[in-house]
Tab-separated table of C-alpha atoms and ligand atoms in Angstrom:
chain	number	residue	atom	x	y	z
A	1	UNK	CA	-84.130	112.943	47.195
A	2	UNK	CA	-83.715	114.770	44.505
A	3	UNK	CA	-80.660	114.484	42.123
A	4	UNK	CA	-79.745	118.574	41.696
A	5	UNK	CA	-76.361	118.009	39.561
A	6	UNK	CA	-77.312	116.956	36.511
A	7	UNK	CA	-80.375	119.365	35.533
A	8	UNK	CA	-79.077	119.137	31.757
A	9	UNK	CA	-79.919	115.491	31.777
A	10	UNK	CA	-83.765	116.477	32.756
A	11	UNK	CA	-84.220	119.015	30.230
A	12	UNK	CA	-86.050	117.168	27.105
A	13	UNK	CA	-83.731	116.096	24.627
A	14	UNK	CA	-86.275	118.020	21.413
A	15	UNK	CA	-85.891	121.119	23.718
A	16	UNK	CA	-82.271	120.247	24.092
A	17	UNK	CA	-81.900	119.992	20.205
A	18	UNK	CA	-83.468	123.633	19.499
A	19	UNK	CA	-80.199	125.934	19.152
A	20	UNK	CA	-80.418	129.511	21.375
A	21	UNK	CA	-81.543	132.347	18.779
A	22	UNK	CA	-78.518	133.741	17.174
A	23	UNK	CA	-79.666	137.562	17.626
A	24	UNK	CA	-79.510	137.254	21.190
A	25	UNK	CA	-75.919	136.669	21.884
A	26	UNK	CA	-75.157	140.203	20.361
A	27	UNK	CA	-77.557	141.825	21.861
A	28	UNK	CA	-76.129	140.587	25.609
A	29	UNK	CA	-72.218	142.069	24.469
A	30	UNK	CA	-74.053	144.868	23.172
A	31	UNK	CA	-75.830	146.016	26.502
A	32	UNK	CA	-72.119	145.486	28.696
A	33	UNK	CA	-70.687	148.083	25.953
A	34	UNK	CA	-71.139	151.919	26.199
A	35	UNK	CA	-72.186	153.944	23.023
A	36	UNK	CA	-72.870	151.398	21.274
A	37	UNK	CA	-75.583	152.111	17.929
A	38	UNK	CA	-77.600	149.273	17.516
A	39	UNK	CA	-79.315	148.043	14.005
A	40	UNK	CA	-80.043	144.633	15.633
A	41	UNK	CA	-82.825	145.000	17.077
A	42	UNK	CA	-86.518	143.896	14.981
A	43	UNK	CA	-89.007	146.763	17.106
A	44	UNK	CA	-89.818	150.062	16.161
A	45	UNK	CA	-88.091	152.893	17.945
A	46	UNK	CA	-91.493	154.633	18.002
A	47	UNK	CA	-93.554	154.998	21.388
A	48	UNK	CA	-97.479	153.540	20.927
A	49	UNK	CA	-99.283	156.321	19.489
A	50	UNK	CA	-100.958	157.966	22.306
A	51	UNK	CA	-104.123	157.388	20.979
A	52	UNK	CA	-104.011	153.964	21.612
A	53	UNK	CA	-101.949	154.067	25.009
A	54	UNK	CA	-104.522	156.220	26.034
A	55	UNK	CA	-107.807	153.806	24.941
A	56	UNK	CA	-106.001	151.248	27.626
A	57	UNK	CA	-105.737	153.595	30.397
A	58	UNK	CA	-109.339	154.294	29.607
A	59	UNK	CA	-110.205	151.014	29.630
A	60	UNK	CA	-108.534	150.256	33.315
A	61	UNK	CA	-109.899	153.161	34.643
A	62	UNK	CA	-113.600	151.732	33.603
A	63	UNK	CA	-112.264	148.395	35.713
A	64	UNK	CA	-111.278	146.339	32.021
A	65	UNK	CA	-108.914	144.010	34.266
A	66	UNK	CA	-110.790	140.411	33.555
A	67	UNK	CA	-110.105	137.518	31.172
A	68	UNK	CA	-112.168	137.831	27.666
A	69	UNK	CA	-113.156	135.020	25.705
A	70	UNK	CA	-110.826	132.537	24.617
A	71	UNK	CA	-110.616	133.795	20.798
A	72	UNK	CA	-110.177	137.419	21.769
A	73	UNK	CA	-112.951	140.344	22.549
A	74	UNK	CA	-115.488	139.493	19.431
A	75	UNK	CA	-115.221	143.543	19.497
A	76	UNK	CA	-111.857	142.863	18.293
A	77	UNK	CA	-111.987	140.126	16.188
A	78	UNK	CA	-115.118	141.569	14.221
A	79	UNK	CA	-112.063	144.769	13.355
A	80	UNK	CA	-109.936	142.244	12.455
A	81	UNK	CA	-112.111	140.857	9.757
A	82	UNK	CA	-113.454	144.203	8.887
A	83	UNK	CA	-109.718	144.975	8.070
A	84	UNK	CA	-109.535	142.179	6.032
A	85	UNK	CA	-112.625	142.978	4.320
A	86	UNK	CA	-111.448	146.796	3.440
A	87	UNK	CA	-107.938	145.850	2.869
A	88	UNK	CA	-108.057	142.687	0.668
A	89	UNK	CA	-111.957	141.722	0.050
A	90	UNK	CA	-112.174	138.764	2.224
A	91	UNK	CA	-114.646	137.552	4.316
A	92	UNK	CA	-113.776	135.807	7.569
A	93	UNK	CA	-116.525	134.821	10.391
A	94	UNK	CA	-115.260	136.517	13.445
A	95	UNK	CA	-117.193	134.070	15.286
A	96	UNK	CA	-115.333	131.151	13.824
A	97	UNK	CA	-112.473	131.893	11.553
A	98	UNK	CA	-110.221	134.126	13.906
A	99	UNK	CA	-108.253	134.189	16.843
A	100	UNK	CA	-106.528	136.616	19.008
A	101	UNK	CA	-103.289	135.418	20.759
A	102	UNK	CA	-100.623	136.583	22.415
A	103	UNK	CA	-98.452	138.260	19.459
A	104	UNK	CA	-97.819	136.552	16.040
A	105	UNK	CA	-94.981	134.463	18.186
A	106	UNK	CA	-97.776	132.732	20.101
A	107	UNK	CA	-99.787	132.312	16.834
A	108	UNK	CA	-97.465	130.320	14.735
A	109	UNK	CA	-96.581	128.266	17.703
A	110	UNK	CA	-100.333	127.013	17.830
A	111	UNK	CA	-100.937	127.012	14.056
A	112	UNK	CA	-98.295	124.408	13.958
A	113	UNK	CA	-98.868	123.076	16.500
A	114	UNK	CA	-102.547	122.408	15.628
A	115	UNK	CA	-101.737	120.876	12.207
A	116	UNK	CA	-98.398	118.750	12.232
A	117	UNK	CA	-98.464	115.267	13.485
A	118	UNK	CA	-95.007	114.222	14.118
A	119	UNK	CA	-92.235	113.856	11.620
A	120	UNK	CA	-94.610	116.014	9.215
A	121	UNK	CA	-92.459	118.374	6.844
A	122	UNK	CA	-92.399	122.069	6.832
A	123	UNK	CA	-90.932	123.861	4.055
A	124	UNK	CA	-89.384	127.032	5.544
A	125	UNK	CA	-87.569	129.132	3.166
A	126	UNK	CA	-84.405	131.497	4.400
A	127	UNK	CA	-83.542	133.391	5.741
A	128	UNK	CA	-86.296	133.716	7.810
A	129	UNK	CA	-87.038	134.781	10.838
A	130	UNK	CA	-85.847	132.756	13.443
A	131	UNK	CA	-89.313	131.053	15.258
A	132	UNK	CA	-89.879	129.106	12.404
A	133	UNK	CA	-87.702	126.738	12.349
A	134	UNK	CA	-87.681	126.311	15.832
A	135	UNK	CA	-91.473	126.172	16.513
A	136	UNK	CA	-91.847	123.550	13.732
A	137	UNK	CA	-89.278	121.279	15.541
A	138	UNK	CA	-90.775	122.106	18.997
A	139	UNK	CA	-94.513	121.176	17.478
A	140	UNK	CA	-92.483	117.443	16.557
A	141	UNK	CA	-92.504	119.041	12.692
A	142	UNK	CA	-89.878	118.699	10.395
A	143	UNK	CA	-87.894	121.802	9.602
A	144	UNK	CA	-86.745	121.734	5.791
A	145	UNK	CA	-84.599	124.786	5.274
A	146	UNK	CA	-85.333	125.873	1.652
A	147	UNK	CA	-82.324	128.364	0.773
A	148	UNK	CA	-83.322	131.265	-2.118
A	149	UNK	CA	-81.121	133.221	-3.807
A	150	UNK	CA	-79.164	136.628	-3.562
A	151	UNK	CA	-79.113	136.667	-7.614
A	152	UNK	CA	-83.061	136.636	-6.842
A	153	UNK	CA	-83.227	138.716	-4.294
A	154	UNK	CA	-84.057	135.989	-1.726
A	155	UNK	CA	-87.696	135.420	-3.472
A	156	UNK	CA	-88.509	131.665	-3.570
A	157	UNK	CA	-89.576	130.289	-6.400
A	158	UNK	CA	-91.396	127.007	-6.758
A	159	UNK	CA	-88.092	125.619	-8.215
A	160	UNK	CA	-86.629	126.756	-5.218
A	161	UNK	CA	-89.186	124.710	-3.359
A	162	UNK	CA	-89.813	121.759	-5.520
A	163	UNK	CA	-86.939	119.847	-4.677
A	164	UNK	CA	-87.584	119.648	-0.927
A	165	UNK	CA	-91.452	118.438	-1.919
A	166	UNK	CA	-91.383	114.648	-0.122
A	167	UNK	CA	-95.036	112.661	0.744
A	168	UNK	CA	-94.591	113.957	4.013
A	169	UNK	CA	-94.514	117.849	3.371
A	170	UNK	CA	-97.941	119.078	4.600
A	171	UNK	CA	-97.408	123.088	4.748
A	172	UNK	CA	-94.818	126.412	3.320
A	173	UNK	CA	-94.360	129.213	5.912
A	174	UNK	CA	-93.526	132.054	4.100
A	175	UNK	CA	-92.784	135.627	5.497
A	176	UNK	CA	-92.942	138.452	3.111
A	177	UNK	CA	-92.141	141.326	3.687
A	178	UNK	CA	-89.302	139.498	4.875
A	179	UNK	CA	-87.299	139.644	8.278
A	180	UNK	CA	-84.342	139.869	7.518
A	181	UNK	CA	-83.843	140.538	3.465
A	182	UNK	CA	-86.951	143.185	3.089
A	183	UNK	CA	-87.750	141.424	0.037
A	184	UNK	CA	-91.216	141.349	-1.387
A	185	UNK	CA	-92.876	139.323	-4.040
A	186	UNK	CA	-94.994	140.330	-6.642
A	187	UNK	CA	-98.641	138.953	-7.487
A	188	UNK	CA	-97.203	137.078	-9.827
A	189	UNK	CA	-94.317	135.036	-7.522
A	190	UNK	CA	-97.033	134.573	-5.063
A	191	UNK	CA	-99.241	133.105	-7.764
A	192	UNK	CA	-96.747	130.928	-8.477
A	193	UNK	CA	-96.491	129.417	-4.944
A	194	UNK	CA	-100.525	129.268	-5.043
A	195	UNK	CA	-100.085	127.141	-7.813
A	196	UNK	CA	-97.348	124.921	-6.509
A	197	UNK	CA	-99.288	124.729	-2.316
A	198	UNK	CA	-102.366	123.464	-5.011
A	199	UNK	CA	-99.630	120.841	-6.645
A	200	UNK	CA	-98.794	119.308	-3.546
A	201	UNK	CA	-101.690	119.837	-1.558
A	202	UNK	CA	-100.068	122.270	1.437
A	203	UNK	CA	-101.504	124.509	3.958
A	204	UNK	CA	-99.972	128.011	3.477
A	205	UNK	CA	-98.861	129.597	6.327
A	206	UNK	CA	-98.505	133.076	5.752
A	207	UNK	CA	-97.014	135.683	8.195
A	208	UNK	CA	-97.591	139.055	7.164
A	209	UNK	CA	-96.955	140.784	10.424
A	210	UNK	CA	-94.816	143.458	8.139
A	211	UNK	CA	-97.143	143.812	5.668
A	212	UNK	CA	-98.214	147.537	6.248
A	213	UNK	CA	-94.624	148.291	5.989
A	214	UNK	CA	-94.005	148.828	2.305
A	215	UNK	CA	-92.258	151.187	0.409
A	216	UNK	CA	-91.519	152.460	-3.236
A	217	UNK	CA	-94.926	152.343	-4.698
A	218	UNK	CA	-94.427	148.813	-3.733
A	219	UNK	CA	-97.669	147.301	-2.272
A	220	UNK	CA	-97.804	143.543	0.067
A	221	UNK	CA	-100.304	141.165	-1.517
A	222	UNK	CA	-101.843	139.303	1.146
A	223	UNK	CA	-101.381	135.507	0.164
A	224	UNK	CA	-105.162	134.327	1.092
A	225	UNK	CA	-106.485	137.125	-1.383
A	226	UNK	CA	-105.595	135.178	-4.365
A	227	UNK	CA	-107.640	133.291	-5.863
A	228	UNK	CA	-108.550	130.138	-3.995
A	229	UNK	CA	-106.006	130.560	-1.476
A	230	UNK	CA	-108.190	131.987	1.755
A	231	UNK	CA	-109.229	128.215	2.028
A	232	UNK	CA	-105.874	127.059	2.309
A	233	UNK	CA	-103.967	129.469	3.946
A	234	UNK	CA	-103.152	130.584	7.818
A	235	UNK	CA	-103.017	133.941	7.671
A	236	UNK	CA	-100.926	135.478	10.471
A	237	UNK	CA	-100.620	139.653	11.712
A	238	UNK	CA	-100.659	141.654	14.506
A	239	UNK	CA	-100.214	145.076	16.329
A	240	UNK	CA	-96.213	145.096	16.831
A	241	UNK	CA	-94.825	146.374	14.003
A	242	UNK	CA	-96.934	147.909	11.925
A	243	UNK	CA	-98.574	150.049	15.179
A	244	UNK	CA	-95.001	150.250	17.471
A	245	UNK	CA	-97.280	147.655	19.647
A	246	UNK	CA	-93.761	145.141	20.361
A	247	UNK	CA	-94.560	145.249	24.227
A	248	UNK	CA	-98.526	144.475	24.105
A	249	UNK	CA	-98.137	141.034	22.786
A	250	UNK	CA	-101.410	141.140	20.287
A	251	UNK	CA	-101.342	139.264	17.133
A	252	UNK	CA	-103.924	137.229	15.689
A	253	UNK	CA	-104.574	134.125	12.965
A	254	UNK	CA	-107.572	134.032	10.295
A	255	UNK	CA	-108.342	130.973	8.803
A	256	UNK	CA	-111.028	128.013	7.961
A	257	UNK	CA	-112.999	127.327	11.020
A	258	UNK	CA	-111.490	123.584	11.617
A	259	UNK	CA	-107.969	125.221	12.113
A	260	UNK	CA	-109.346	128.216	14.445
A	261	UNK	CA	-111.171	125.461	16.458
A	262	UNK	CA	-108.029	123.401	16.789
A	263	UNK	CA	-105.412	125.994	17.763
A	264	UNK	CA	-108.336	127.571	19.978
A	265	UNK	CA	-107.952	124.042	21.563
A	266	UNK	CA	-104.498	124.535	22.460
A	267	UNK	CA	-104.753	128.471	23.034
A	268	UNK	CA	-107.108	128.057	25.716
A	269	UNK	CA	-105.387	125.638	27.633
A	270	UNK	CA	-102.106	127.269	27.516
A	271	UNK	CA	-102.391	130.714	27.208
A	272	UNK	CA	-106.091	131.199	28.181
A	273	UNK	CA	-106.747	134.071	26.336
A	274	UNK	CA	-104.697	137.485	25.260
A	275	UNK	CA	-104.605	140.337	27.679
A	276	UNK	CA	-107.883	142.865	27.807
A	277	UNK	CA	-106.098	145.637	28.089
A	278	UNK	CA	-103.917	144.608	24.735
A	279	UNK	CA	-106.893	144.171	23.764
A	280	UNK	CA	-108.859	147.201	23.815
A	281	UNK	CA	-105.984	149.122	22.631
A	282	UNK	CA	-105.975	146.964	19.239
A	283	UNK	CA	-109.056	148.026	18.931
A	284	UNK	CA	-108.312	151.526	18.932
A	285	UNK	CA	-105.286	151.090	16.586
A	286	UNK	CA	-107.678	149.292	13.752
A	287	UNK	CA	-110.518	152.042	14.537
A	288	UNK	CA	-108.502	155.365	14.101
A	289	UNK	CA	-104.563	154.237	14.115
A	290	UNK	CA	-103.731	153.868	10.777
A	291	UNK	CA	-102.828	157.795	9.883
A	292	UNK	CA	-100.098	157.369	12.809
A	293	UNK	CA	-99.221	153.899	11.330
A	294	UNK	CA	-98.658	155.470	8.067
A	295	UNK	CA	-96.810	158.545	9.477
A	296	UNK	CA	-94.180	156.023	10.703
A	297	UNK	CA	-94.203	153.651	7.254
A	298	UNK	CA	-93.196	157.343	5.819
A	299	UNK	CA	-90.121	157.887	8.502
A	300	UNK	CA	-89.208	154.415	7.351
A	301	UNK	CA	-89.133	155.030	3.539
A	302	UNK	CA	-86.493	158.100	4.858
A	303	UNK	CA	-84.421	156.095	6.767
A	304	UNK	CA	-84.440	153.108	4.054
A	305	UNK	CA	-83.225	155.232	1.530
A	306	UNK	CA	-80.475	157.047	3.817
A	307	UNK	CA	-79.183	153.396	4.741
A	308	UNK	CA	-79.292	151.666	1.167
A	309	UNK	CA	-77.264	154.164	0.147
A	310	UNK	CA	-74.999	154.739	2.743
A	311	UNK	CA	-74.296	151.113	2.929
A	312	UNK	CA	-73.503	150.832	-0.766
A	313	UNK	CA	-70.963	154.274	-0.047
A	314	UNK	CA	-69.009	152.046	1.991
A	315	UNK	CA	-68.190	149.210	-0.156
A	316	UNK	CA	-70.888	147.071	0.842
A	317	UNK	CA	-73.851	145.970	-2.373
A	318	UNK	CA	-76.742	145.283	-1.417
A	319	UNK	CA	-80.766	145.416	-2.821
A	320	UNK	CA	-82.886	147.610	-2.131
A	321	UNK	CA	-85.415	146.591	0.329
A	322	UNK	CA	-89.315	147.079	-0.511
A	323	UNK	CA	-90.649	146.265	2.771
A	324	UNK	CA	-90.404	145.496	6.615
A	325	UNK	CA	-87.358	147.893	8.113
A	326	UNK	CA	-84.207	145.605	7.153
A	327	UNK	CA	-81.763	145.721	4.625
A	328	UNK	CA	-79.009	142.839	4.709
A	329	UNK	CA	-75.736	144.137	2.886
A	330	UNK	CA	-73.508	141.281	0.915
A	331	UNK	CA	-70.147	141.043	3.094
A	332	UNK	CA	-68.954	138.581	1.346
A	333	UNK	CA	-65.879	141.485	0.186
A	334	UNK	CA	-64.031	141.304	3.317
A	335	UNK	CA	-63.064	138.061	3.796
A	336	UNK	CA	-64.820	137.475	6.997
A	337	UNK	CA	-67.696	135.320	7.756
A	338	UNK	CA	-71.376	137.199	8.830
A	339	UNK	CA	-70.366	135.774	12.482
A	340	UNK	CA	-67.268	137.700	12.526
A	341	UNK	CA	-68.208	140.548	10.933
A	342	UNK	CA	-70.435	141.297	13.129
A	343	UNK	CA	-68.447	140.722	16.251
A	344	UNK	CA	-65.723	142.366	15.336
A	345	UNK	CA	-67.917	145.312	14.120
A	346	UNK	CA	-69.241	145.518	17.925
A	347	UNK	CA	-65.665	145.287	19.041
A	348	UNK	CA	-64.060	147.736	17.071
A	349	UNK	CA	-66.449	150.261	16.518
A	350	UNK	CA	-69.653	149.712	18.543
A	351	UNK	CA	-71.869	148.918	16.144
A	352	UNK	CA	-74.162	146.148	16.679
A	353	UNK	CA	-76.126	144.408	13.686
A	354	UNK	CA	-77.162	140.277	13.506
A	355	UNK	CA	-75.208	137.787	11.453
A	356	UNK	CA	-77.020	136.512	8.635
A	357	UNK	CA	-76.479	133.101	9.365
A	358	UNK	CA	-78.816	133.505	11.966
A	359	UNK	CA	-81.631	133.616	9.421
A	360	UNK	CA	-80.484	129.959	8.080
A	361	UNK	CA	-77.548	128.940	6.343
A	362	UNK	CA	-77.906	130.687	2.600
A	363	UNK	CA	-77.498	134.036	5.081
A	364	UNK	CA	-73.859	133.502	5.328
A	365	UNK	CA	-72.269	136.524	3.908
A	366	UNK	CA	-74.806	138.891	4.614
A	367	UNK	CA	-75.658	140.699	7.836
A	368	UNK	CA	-78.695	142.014	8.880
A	369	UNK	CA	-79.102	145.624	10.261
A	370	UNK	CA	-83.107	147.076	10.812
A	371	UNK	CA	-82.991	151.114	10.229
A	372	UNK	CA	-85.992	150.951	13.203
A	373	UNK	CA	-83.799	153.633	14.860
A	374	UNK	CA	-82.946	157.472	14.103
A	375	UNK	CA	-81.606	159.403	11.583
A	376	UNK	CA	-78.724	160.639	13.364
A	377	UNK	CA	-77.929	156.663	14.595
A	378	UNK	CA	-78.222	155.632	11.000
A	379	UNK	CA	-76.018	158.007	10.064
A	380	UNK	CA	-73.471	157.710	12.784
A	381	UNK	CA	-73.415	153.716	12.300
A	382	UNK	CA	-72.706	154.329	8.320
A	383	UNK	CA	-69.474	156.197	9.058
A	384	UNK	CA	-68.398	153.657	11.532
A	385	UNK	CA	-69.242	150.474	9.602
A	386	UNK	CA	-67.323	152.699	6.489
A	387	UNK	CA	-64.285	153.032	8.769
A	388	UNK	CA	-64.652	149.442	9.331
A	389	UNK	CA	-64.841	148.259	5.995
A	390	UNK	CA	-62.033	150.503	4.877
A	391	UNK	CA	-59.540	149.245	7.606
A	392	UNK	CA	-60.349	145.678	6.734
A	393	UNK	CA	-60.169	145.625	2.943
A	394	UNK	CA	-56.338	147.763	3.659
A	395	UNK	CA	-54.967	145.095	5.788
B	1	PLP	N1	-92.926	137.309	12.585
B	1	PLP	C1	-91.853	137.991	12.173
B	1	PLP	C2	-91.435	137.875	10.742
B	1	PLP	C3	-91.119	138.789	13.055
B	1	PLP	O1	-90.048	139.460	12.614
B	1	PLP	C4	-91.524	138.852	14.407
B	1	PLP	C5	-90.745	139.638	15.392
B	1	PLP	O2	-89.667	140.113	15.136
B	1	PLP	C6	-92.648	138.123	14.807
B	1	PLP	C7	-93.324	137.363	13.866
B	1	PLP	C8	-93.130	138.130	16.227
B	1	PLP	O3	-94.112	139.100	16.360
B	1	PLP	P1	-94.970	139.332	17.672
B	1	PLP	O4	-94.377	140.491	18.395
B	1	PLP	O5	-96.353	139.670	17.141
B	1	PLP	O6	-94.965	138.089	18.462
């Protein structure tokens, strides 16, 4: 017979060793409270432009309900690498150097997967978002938490980096724009990290799922576009952000054919292949979505701008963010850590942002709060986290 008490003691001790996401646990207090204004939450407030929702009704009404192939609907990928081509002069094979998968979650799971053998190193600089570290340890990687700098604007540098470089590091996952900071780098930075993945050898794993949001003038510079880099780098991006596509899980990965092959190994035996109807409406967002995409970068760039400064009204410095829709105030001026902060923020005055330790431990001090949600809530949550900040820096 089975032995039902002790279900903890069946549970896989690497599983057992992955801590629960830190955003979560806010989010759960959060939905028991009553007007509560959320800036926790990564997904854009925006419906699917109806363009797109409409191109999947279409396609279920023509009976588009089957599995495609493994790497995607070559319809799809061949957009995909027409993208790339438009966007940032590269030439991928959408036979053999891209693959469709189930959001840019199920595509860094695979990726690393597909090249770590176990105990292989990982440099991860933070904050980041929170799958990285995880997935690494779950693929039987090596996390190594590279902290950057507030001074710096959380940009890694290779002297950042070079301390953490041991025989056994074999890849950098970067994420610029960055969840949570908003920080971009410049051609140059990135250059610098080209020359430094050359130094050492690494594969580059790049996730650029924000990189459409930019603002300022500011532009993303996709990493595999420098020189040298496409062979070397796994470049990640999908439909979430950039198109208000959270719910359709569609994301994809470009890079050299060995790397495709061996994460279409593992994608095809776990996940089988991405939903059709996801499918077909990616399709439509890369064929005629990008004036609605760009509508929503420029609703953004408002809402950035009302929040940097509002945030900064209220006793609270903080950079300005060039891209993604974050912007992660210092709170290091109250006397409380990010943790409490941000509970006591939810407590007191129903606000609900993420602690930046969640994003790795050089995020203590900071919290994160995404201005993905309206005007009127950004403006509302201002005058309570003011009221906040003034009550605590009185007592
Ligand atoms: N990468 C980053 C940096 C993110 O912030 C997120 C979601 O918040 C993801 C990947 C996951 O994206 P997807 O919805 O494509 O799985």
């Amino acid at each position: 017979m089975i032995e039902t008490k002790n279900w903890e003691d069946r549970i896989s001790p690497a599983i057992k060793a992955v801590p629960p996401s830190g955003i979560r646990r806010f989010f759960d207090i959060a939905a028991e409270m009553d007007d509560v204004i959320s800036l926790g939450v990564g997904e854009p407030d925006f419906v699917t432009p109806w363009s797109i929702r409409e191109s999947c009704v279409y396609g279920l009404e023509q009976g588009y309900t089957s599995y495609t192939a493994n790497r995607g609907l070559l319809e799809l990928r061949q957009e995909i690498c027409n993208l790339q081509k438009r966007s940032n002069n590269l030439d991928y094979d959408a036979k053999t150097d891209c693959l469709v998968t189930v959001g840019v979650s199920e595509a860094l799971d695979i990726a690393l997967r597909a090249i770590l053998s176990p105990g292989d190193e990982v440099l991860i600089p933070e904050p980041c978002y929170v799958s990285y570290t995880a997935c690494t340890t779950m693929a039987g990687g090596v996390p190594v938490p590279v902290p950057t700098k507030i001074e710096n604007d959380f940009r890694v540098t290779p002297a950042d980096l070079e301390p953490h470089v041991t025989e056994k590091t074999r890849a950098i996952l970067i994420g610029y724009p960055n969840n949570p900071t908003g920080t971009i780098l410049t051609r140059k930075e990135m250059e610098d990290l080209a020359d430094f993945a050359v130094k050492h050898d690494l594969i580059v794993m790049s996730d650029e799922i924000y990189g459409d949001l930019t603002y300022g003038g500011e532009k993303h510079i996709c990493f595999a576009s420098l020189p040298g880099m496409q062979e070397r780098t796994i470049l990640f991006n999908g439909f979430s952000k950039a198109y208000a596509m959270t719910g359709w899980r569609i994301g994809y990965a470009l890079a050299n054919k060995a790397i495709i092959s061996a994460m279409t190994k593992i994608h095809q035996y776990t996940m089988l292949c991405a939903p059709i109807t996801a499918q077909i409406a990616a399709v439509e967002a890369l064929r005629h979505g990008e004036k609605y995409m760009k509508k929503m970068v420029s609703e953004y760039d408002k809402r950035r701008r009302l929040i940097y400064e509002g945030l900064q009204k209220a006793g609270l410095s903080c950079f300005e963010p060039k891209g993604a829709f974050y912007i992660f105030p210092d709170i290091r001026s109250t006397g409380l850590t990010s943790e409490e902060f941000a509970e006591k923020l939810l407590m007191k005055e129903h606000v609900a942002l993420v602690p930046g330790s969640a994003f790795g431990a050089c995020g203590e001090g900071y919290v994160r709060c995404s201005y993905a949600t309206s005007v009127a809530n950004i403006s509302e949550a201002i005058a309570r986290i003011d009221h906040f900040v003034q009550h605590i820096k009185k007592n």
